[in-house]
Short mmCIF file of C-alpha atoms and ligand atoms in Angstrom, two decimals:
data_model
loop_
_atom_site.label_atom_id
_atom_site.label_comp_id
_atom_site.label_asym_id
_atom_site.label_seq_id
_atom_site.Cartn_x
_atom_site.Cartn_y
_atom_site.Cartn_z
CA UNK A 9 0.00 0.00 0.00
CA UNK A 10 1.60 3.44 -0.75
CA UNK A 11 1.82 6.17 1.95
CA UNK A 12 -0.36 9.32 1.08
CA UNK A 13 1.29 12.98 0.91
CA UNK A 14 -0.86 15.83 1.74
CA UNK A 15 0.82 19.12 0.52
CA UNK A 16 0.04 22.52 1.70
CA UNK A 17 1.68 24.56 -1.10
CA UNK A 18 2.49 24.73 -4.45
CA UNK A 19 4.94 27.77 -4.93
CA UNK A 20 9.01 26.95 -4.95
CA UNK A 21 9.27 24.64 -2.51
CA UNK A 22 6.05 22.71 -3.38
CA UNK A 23 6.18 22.38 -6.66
CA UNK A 24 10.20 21.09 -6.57
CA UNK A 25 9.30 18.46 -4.18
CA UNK A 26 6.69 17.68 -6.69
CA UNK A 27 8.79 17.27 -9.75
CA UNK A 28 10.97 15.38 -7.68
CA UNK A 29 8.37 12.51 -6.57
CA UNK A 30 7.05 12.67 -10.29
CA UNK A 31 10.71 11.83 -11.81
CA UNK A 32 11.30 9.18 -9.19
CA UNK A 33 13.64 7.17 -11.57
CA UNK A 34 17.23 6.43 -10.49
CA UNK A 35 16.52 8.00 -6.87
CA UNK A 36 15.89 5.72 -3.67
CA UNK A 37 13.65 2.84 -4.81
CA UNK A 38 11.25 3.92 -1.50
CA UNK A 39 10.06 6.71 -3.66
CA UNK A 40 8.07 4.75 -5.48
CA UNK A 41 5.63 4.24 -3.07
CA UNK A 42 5.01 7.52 -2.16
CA UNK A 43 1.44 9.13 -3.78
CA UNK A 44 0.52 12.29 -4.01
CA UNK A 45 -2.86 12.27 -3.00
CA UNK A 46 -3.88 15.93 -2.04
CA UNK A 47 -2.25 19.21 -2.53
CA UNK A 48 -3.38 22.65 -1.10
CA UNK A 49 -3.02 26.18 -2.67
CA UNK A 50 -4.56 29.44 -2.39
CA UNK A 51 -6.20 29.32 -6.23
CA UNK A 52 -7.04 26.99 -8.80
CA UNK A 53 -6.44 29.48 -11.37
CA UNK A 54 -2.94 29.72 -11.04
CA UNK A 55 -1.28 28.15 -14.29
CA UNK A 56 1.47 25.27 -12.35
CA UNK A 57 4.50 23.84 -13.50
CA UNK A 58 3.63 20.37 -13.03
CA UNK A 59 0.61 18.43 -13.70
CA UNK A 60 -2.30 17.51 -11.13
CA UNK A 61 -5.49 16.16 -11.50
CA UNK A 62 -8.03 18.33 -10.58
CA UNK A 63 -9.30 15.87 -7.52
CA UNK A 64 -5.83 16.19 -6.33
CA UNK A 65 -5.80 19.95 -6.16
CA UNK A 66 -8.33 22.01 -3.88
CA UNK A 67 -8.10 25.10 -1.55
CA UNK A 68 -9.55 23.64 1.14
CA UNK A 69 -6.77 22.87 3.22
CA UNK A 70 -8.66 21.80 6.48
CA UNK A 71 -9.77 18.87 4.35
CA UNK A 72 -6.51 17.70 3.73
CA UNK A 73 -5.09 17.61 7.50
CA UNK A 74 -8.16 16.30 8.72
CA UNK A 75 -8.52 13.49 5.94
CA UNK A 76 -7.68 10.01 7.59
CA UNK A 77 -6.16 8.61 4.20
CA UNK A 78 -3.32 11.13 4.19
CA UNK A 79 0.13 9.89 6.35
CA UNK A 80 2.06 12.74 5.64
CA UNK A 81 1.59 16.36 5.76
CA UNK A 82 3.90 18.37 3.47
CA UNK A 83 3.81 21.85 4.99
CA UNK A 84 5.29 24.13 2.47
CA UNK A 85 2.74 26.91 2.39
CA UNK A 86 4.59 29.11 4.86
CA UNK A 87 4.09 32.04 6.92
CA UNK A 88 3.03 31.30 10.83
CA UNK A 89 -1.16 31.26 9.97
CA UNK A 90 -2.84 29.19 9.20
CA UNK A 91 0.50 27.08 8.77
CA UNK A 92 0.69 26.82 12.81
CA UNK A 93 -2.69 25.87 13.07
CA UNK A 94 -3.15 23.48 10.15
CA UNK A 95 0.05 21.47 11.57
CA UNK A 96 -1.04 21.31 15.06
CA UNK A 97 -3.93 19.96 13.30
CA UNK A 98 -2.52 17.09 10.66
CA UNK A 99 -0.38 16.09 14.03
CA UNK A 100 -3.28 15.91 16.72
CA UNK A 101 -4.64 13.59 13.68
CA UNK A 102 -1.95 11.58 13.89
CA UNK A 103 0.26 12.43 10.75
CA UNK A 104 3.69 13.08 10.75
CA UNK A 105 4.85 16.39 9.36
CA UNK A 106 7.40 17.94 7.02
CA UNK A 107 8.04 21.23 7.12
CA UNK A 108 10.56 23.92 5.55
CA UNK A 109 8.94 26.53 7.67
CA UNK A 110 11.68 28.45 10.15
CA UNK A 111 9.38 30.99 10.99
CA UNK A 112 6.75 29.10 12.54
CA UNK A 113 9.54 26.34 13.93
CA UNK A 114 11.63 29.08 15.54
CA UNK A 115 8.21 30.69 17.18
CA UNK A 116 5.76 27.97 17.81
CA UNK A 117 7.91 25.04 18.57
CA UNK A 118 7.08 23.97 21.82
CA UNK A 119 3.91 23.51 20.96
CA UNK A 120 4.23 21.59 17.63
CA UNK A 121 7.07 19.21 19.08
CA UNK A 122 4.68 18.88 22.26
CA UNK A 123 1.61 17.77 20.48
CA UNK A 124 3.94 15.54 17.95
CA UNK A 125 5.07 13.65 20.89
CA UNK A 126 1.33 13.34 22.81
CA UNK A 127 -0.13 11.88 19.11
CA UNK A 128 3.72 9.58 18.63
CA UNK A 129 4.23 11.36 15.55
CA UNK A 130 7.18 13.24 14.09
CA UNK A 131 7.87 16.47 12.53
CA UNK A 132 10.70 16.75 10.16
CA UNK A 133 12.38 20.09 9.31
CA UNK A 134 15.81 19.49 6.81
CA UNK A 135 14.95 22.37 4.92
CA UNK A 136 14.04 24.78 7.40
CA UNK A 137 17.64 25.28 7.87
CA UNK A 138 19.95 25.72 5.16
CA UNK A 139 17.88 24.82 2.19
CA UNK A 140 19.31 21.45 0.59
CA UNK A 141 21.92 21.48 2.71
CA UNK A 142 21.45 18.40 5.66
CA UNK A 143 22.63 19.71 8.25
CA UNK A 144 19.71 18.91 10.78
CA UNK A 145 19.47 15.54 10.83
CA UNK A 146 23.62 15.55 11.26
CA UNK A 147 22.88 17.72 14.68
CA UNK A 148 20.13 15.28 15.51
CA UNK A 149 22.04 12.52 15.15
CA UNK A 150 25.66 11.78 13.43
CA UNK A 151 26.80 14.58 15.65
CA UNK A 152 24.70 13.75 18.33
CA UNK A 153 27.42 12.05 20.39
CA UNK A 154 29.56 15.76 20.80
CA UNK A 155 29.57 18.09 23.29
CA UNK A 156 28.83 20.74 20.50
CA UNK A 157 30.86 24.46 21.10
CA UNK A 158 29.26 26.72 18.70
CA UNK A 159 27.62 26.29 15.33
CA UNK A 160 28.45 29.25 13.13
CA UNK A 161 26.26 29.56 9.85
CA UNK A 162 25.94 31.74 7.01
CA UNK A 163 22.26 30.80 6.73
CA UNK A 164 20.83 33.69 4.92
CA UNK A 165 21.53 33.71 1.03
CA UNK A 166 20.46 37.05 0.14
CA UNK A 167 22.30 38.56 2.27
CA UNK A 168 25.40 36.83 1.43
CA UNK A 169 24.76 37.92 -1.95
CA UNK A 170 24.24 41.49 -0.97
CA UNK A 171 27.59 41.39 0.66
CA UNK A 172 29.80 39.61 -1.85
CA UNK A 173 28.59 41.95 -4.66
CA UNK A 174 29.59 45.07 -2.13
CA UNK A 175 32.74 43.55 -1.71
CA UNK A 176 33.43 42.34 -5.22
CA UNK A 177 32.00 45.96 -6.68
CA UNK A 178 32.34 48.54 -3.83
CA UNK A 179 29.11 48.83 -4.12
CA UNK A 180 26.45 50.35 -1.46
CA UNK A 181 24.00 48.73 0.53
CA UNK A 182 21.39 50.10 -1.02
CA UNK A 183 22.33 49.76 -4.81
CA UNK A 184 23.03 46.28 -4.68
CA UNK A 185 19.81 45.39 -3.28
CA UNK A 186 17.59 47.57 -5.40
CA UNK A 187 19.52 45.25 -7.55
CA UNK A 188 18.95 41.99 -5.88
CA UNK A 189 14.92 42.65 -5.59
CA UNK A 190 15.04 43.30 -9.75
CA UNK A 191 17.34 40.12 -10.49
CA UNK A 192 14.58 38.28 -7.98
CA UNK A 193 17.50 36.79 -5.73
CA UNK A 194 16.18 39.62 -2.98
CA UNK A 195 12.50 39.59 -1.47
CA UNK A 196 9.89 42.70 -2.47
CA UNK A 197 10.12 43.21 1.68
CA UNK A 198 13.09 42.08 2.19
CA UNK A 199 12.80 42.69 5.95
CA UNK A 200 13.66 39.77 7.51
CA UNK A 201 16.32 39.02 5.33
CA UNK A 202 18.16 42.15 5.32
CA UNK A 203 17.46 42.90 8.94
CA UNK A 204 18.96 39.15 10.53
CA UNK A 205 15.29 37.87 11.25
CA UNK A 206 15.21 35.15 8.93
CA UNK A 207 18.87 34.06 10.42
CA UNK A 208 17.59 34.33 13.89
CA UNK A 209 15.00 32.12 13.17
CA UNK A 210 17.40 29.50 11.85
CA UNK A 211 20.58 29.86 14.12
CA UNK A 212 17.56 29.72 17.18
CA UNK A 213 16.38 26.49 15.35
CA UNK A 214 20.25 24.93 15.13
CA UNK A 215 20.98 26.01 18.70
CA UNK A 216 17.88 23.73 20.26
CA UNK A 217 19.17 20.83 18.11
CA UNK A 218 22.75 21.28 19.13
CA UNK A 219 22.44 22.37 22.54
CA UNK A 220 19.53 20.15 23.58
CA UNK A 221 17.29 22.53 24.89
CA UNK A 222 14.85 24.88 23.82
CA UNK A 223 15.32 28.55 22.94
CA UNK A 224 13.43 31.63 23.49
CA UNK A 225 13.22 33.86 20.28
CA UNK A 226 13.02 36.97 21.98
CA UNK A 227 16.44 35.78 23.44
CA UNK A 228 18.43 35.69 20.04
CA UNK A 229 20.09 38.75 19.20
CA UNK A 230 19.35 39.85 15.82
CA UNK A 231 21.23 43.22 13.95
CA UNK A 232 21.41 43.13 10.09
CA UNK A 233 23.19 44.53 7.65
CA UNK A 234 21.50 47.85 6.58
CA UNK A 235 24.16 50.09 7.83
CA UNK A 236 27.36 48.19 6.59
CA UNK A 237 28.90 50.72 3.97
CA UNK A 238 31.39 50.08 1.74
CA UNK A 239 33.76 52.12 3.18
CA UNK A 240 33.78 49.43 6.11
CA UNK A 241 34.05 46.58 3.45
CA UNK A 242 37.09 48.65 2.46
CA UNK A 243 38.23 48.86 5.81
CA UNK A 244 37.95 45.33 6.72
CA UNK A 245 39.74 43.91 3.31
CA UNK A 246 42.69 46.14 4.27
CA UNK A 247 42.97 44.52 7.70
CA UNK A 248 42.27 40.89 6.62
CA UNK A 249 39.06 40.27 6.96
CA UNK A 250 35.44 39.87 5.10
CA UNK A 251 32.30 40.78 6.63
CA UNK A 252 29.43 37.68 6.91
CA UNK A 253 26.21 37.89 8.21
CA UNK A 254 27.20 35.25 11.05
CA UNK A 255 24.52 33.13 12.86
CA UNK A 256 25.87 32.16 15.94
CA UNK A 257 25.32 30.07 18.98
CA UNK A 258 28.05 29.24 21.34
CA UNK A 259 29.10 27.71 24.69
CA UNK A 260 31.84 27.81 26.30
CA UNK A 261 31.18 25.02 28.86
CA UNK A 262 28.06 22.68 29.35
CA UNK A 263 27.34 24.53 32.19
CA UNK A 264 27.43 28.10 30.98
CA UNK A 265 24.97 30.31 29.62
CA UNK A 266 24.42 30.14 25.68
CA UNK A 267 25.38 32.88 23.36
CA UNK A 268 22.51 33.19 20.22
CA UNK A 269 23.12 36.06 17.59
CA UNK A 270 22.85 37.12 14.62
CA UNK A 271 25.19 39.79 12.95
CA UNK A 272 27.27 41.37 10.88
CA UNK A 273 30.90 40.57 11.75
CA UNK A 274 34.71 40.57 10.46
CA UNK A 275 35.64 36.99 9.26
CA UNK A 276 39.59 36.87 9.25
CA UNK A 277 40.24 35.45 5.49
CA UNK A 278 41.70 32.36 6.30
CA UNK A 279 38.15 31.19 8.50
CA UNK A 280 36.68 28.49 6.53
CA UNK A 281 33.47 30.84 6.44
CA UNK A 282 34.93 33.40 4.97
CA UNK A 283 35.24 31.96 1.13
CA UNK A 284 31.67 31.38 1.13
CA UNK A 285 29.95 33.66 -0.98
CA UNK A 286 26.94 34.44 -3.33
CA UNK A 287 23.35 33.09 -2.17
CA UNK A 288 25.42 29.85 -0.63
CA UNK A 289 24.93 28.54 2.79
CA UNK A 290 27.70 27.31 5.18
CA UNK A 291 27.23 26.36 8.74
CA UNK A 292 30.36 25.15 10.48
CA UNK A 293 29.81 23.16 13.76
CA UNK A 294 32.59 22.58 16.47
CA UNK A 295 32.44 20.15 18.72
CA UNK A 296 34.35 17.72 21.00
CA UNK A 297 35.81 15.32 19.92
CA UNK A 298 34.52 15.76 15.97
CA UNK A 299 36.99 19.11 15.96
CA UNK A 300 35.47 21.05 12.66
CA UNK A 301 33.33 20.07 10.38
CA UNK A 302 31.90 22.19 7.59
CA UNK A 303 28.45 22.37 6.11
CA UNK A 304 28.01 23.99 2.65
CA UNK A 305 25.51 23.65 -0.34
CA UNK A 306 22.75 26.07 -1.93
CA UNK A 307 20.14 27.45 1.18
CA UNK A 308 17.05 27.85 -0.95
CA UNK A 309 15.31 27.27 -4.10
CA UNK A 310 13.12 24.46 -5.23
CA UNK A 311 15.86 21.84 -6.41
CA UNK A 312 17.79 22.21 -3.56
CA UNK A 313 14.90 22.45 -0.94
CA UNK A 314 12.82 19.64 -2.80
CA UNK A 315 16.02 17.39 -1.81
CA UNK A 316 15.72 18.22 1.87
CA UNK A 317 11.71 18.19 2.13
CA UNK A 318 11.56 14.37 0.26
CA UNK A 319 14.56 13.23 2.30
CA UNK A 320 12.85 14.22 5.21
CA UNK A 321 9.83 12.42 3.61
CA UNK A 322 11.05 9.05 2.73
CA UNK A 323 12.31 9.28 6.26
CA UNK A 324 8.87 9.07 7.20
CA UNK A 325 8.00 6.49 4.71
CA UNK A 326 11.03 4.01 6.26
CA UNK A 327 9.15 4.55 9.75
CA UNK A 328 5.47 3.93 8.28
CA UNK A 329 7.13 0.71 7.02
CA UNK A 330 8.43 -0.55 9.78
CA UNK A 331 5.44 0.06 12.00
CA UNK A 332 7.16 0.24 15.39
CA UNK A 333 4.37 1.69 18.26
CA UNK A 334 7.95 2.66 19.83
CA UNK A 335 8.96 6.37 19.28
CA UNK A 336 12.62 7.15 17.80
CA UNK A 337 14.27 9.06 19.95
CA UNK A 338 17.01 10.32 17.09
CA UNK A 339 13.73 11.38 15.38
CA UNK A 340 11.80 12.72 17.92
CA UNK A 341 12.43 16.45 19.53
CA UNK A 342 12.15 15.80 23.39
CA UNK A 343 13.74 19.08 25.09
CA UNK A 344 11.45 20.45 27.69
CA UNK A 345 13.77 22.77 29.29
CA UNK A 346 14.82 26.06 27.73
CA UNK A 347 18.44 27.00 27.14
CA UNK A 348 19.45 29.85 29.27
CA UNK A 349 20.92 32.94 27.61
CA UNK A 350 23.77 35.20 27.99
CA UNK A 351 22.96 38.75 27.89
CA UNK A 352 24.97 40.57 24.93
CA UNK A 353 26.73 42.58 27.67
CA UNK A 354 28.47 39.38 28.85
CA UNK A 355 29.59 38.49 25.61
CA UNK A 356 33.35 38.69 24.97
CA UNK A 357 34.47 39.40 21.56
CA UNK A 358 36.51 41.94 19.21
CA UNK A 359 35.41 45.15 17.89
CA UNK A 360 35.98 47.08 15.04
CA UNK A 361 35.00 50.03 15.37
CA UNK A 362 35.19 53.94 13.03
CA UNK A 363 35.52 57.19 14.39
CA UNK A 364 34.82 60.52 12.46
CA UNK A 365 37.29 63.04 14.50
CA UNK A 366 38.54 66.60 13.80
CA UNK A 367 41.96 66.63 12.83
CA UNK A 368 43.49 67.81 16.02
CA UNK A 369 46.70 66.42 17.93
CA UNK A 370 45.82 64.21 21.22
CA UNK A 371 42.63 62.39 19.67
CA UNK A 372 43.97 59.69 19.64
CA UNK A 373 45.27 59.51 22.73
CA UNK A 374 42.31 60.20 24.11
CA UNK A 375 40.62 57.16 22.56
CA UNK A 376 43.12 54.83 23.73
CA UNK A 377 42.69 56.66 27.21
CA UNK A 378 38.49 55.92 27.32
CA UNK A 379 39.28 52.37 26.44
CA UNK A 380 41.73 51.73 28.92
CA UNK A 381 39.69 53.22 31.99
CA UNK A 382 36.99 50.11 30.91
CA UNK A 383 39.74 47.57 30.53
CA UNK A 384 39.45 47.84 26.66
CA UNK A 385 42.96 46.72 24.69
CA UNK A 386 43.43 47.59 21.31
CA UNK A 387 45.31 45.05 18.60
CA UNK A 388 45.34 48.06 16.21
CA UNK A 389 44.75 51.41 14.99
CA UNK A 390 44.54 53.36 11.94
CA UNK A 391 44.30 56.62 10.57
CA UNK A 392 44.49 56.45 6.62
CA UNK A 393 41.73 58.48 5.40
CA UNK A 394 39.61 61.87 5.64
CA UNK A 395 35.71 62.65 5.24
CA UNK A 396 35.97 66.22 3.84
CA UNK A 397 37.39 67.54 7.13
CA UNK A 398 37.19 65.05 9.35
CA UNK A 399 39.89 62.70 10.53
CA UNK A 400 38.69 58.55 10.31
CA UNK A 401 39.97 56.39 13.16
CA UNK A 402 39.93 52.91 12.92
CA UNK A 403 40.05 50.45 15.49
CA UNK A 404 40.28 46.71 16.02
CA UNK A 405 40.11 45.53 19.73
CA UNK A 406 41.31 42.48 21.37
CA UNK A 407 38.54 40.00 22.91
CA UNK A 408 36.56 42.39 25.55
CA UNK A 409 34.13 41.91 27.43
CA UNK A 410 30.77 43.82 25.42
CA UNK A 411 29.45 45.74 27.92
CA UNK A 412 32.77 47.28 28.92
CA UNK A 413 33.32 48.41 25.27
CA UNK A 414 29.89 49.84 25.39
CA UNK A 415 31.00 52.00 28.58
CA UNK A 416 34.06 53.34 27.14
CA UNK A 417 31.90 54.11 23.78
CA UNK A 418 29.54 56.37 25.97
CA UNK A 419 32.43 58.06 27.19
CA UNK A 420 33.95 58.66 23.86
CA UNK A 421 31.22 60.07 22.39
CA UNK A 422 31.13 62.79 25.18
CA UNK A 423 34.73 64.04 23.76
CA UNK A 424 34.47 67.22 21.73
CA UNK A 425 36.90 65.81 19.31
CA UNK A 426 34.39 63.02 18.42
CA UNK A 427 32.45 64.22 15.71
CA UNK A 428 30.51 60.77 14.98
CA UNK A 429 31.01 56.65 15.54
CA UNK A 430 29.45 55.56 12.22
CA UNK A 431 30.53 51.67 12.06
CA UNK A 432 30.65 49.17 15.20
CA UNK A 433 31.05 45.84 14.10
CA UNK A 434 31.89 42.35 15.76
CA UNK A 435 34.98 40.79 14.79
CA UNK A 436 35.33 36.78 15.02
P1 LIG B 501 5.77 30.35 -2.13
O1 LIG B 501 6.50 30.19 -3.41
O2 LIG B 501 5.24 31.69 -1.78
O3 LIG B 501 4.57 29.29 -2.14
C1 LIG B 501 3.57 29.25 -1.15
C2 LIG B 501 2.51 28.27 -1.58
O4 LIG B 501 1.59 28.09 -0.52
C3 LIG B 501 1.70 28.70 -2.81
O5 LIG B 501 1.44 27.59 -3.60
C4 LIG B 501 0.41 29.26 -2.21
O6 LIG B 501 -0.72 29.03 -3.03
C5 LIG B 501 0.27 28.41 -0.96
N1 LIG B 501 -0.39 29.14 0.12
C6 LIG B 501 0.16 30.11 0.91
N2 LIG B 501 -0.76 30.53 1.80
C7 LIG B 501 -1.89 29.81 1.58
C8 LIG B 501 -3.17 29.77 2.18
N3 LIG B 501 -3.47 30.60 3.21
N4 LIG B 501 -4.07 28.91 1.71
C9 LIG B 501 -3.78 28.09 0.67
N5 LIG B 501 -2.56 28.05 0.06
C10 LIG B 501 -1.64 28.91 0.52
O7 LIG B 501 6.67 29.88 -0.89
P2 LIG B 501 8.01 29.00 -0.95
O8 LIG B 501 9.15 29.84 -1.39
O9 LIG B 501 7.74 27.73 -1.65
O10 LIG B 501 8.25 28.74 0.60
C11 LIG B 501 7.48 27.83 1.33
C12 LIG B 501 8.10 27.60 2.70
O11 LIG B 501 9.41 27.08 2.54
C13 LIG B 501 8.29 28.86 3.57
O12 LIG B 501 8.08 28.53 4.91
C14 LIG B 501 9.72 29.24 3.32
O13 LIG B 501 10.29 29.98 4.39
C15 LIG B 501 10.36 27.89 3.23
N6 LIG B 501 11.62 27.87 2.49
C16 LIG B 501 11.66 28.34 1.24
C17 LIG B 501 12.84 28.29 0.54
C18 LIG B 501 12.93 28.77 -0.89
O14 LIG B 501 13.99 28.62 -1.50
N7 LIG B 501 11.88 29.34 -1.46
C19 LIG B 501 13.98 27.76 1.15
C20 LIG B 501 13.89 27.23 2.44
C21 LIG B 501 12.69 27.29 3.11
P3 LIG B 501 -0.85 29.69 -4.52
O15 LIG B 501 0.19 29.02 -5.34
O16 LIG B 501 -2.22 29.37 -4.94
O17 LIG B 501 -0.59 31.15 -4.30
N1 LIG B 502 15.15 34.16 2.24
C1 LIG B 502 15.98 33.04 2.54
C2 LIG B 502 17.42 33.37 2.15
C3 LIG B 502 15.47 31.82 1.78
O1 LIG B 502 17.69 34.40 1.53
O2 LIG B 502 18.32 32.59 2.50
C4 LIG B 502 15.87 30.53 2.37
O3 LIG B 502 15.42 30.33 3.66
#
C-alpha cells in the first residue's frame, strides 16, 4: 500500500518536491511508493508547473489535514497562519509532518514538538535550515554524540549575496539590493532578510538541536546589515578580513549560559566561512571530539529544498514501514527545558570600530585613554583616510568583554573631538 502525501503549497518549494516525486527514476527505490494524494493552494487558477489532476488539487486545506487517508503532511505553504494551526492539526490527527517553515519552527515550537510527541508522531524540518543542505538531521544525530561548542552559519543567502557583490564591486548597501529585488534573488520586503530575522529564526532552530534545549526567540540577538557601507568593506579587506552575516550560537562550557546572535561581523580570510559567498549557505559546527566540520551547499530554491523536504519524507515512509508503536528518539524532539541565555553585555568578543574626529593632535590619545579606563585593549589602529574635514579612526580591539566596550563608547562620544562613531562591528 503506498503512503499518502498531503501538501500545503504549491509555490518553490512545493512544486520542486513535486517534480521530484514525479521523476522518481534512479533515486531511492522507497520513492516509489510515495502518492501524491492531495495538494493545497490558495487558487485553482494559477497556471502550475507540473501536472495535477483536478481531484488532487483544492483550496480547502482543512480537508486535507483532517482526511484520515493522508500519512504525511507536506507543509510548504509558509508564513506562521494558518500554517501553525493546520500542523497542530494534521499532528493531533496523527500524521507526521514535514516542514521547511523556520518561521513558525523558531516561534511555535514547543507547541508543535509537544503535540507531535502526545499523538507519537514526528515532525521533520531538513529544509528549514539551510535549504538542501542536511545539516539537521547531522545535529540530531551523526553529531549527536559531541559536546557541541558553537555552530556558526551563514544561513541567509540574500544577504550573502548582498555582501559579496559590495565587496566584489564597492558597491552600497542600497544599490546592490535595489539590484537583488530586480534580479529576484532579494525579497519585495526584504525585511527579515536584510534585517537578521530570517537568520535568527534558523541559528535559534540549530541552537535547540545542538544544545539540547529549547530557545526563546526573543532571546536571540538579531542586527542586520543595513548600515554596513562600503567604506567598512574597504576597511575590513585592508585589515584581513570579510564581513558575513554570522549566525551564531556558542558555549563555552556545558554549564554556561548560551550565546545566540545574529550579525554582521569581520571573518579573518583564512576562517573556513569566509570563502563562502553568493546566495550559498555554510554552517560550520565545532564540537568535542569531531573538531570542525563544515556544512556547505545552496540554502534555498526548489531543487535544492525539494532534496531536503523528500529526504525528510522518505524518512517518514522508512518509519510507516516498519510500523514500530515505539517512538525514535534520534527522530523525535524531546527538550522540555529552555536554554538559558547570555545577555549581549556578557559576551566577549573583538570590535571594530570607526571614528569621524577633527583633525586635532591628542585624539587619539584620548581614545586609547576611554578604552583603557573600561579595561578595553586595542590590537590596532589606523588613521588612513579623511571625510571632507574630518579625521577617520579605525580600530580593532582584542577580545573584551561587550558591555565594557559599550562603557568606554559612551564616554567617547562625550569628547568634543568626536564628531561621529558611524561603524561598530563584531569581529570573530
Ligand atoms: P511560495 O512560493 O510563496 O509558495 C507558497 C505556496 O503556498 C503557494 O502555492 C500558495 O498558493 C500556498 N499558500 C500560501 N498561503 C496559503 C493559504 N493561506 N491557503 C492556501 N494556500 C496557501 O513559498 P516557498 O518559497 O515555496 O516557501 C514555502 C516555505 O518554505 C516557507 O516557509 C519558506 O520559508 C520555506 N523555504 C523556502 C525556501 C525557498 O527557497 N523558497 C527555502 C527554504 C525554506 P498559490 O500558489 O495558490 O498562491
Ligand atoms: N530568504 C531566505 C534566504 C530563503 O535568503 O536565504 C531561504 O530560507
Amino acid at each position: 500500500m503506498g503512503v499518502k502525501l498531503g501538501i500545503l503549497g504549491l509555490g518553490t518549494v512545493g512544486t520542486g518536491t513535486v517534480q521530484l516525486l514525479q521523476d522518481s527514476a534512479g533515486r531511492h527505490p522507497l520513492l516509489q511508493e510515495i502518492e501524491i494524494y492531495r495538494v493545497g493552494v490558495r487558487s485553482l487558477d494559477k497556471p502550475r508547473a507540473v501536472e495535477l489532476s483536478t481531484e488532487v488539487l483544492t483550496t480547502d486545506l482543512d480537508s486535507i489535514v483532517n482526511d484520515p487517508a493522508v500519512d504525511i503532511v507536506v507543509e510548504v505553504m509558509g508564513g506562521l497562519e494558518p500554517a501553525r494551526s493546520l500542523i497542530l492539526k494534521a499532528l493531533s490527527n496523527g500524521k507526521h509532518v514535514v516542514t521547511a517553515n523556520k518561521a513558525a519552527i523558531a516561534r511555535f515550537g514547543a507547541e508543535i514538538f509537544t503535540t507531535a510527541n502526545q499523538a507519537g508522531v514526528y515532525v521533520m524540518l531538513e529544509a528549514a535550515v539551510g535549504g538542501g543542505i542536511p545539516v539537521i538531521q547531522p545535529l540530531k544525530q551523526s553529531l549527536s554524540v559531541n559536546r557541541i561548542h558553537t555552530v556558526t552559519g551563514i544561513v541567509n543567502g540574500t544577504t550573502n549575496y548582498i555582501l559579496t557583490r559590495m565587496q566584489t564591486e564597492g558597491s552600497n548597501f542600497s544599490d546592490v539590493l535595489a539590484d537583488a529585488q530586480r534580479l529576484g534573488y532579494a525579497e519585495a520586503d526584504p525585511t527579515a532578510d536584510v534585517d537578521g530575522l530570517d537568520a535568527g529564526d534558523k541559528i535559534a532552530i540549530l541552537a535547540s538541536l545542538g544544545f539540547g534545549g529549547r530557545i526563546n526567540l526573543q532571546d536571540v540577538y538579531t542586527e542586520g546589515i543595513r548600515q554596513v557601507s562600503k567604506t567598512d568593506i574597504a576597511y575590513a579587506e585592508k585589515l584581513g578580513f570579510v564581513i558575513k552575516l554570522l549566525a551564531i550560537a556558542k558555549r563555552d562550557t556545558p554549564s554556561s549560559p548560551l550565546s545566540v546572535r545574529v550579525h554582521p561581523t569581520l571573518v579573518p580570510k583564512a576562517h573556513p566561512l569566509a570563502s563562502i559567498n553568493g546566495v550559498y549557505n555554510a554552517i560550520l559546527v565545532e564540537g568535542e571530539p569531531i573538531g570542525q566540520v563544515m556544512f556547505f551547499g545552496p540554502g534555498a530554491g526548489a531543487g535544492a529544498t525539494a532534496s531536503a523536504v523528500t529526504s525528510d519524507i522518505l524518512n517518514l515512509v522508512a518509519v510507516l514501514k516498519t510500523n514500530t508503536e515505539v517512538a525514535n528518539p534520534l527522530l523525535t524532539c524531546g527538550h522540555q527545558e529552555y536554554c538559558q541565555i547570555a545577555p549581549m553585555a556578557e559576551l566577549i568578543t573583538r570590535f571594530y570600530a570607526r571614528f569621524l574626529t577633527n583633525d586635532q593632535p591628542g585624539v587619539i590619545g584620548k581614545l586609547g585613554t576611554c578604552f583603557g579606563n573600561y579595561g578595553v585593549s586595542l590590537e590596532s589602529i589606523v588613521q588612513t583616510g579623511f571625510q571632507g574635514e574630518l579625521a577617520e579612526i579605525v580600530v580593532v580591539t582584542h577580545d573584551v568583554r561587550e558591555g565594557n566596550f559599550r562603557q568606554a563608547l559612551a564616554e567617547i562620544r562625550d569628547l568634543s573631538a568626536i564628531e561621529s562613531i558611524p561603524s561598530l562591528l563584531r569581529v570573530l
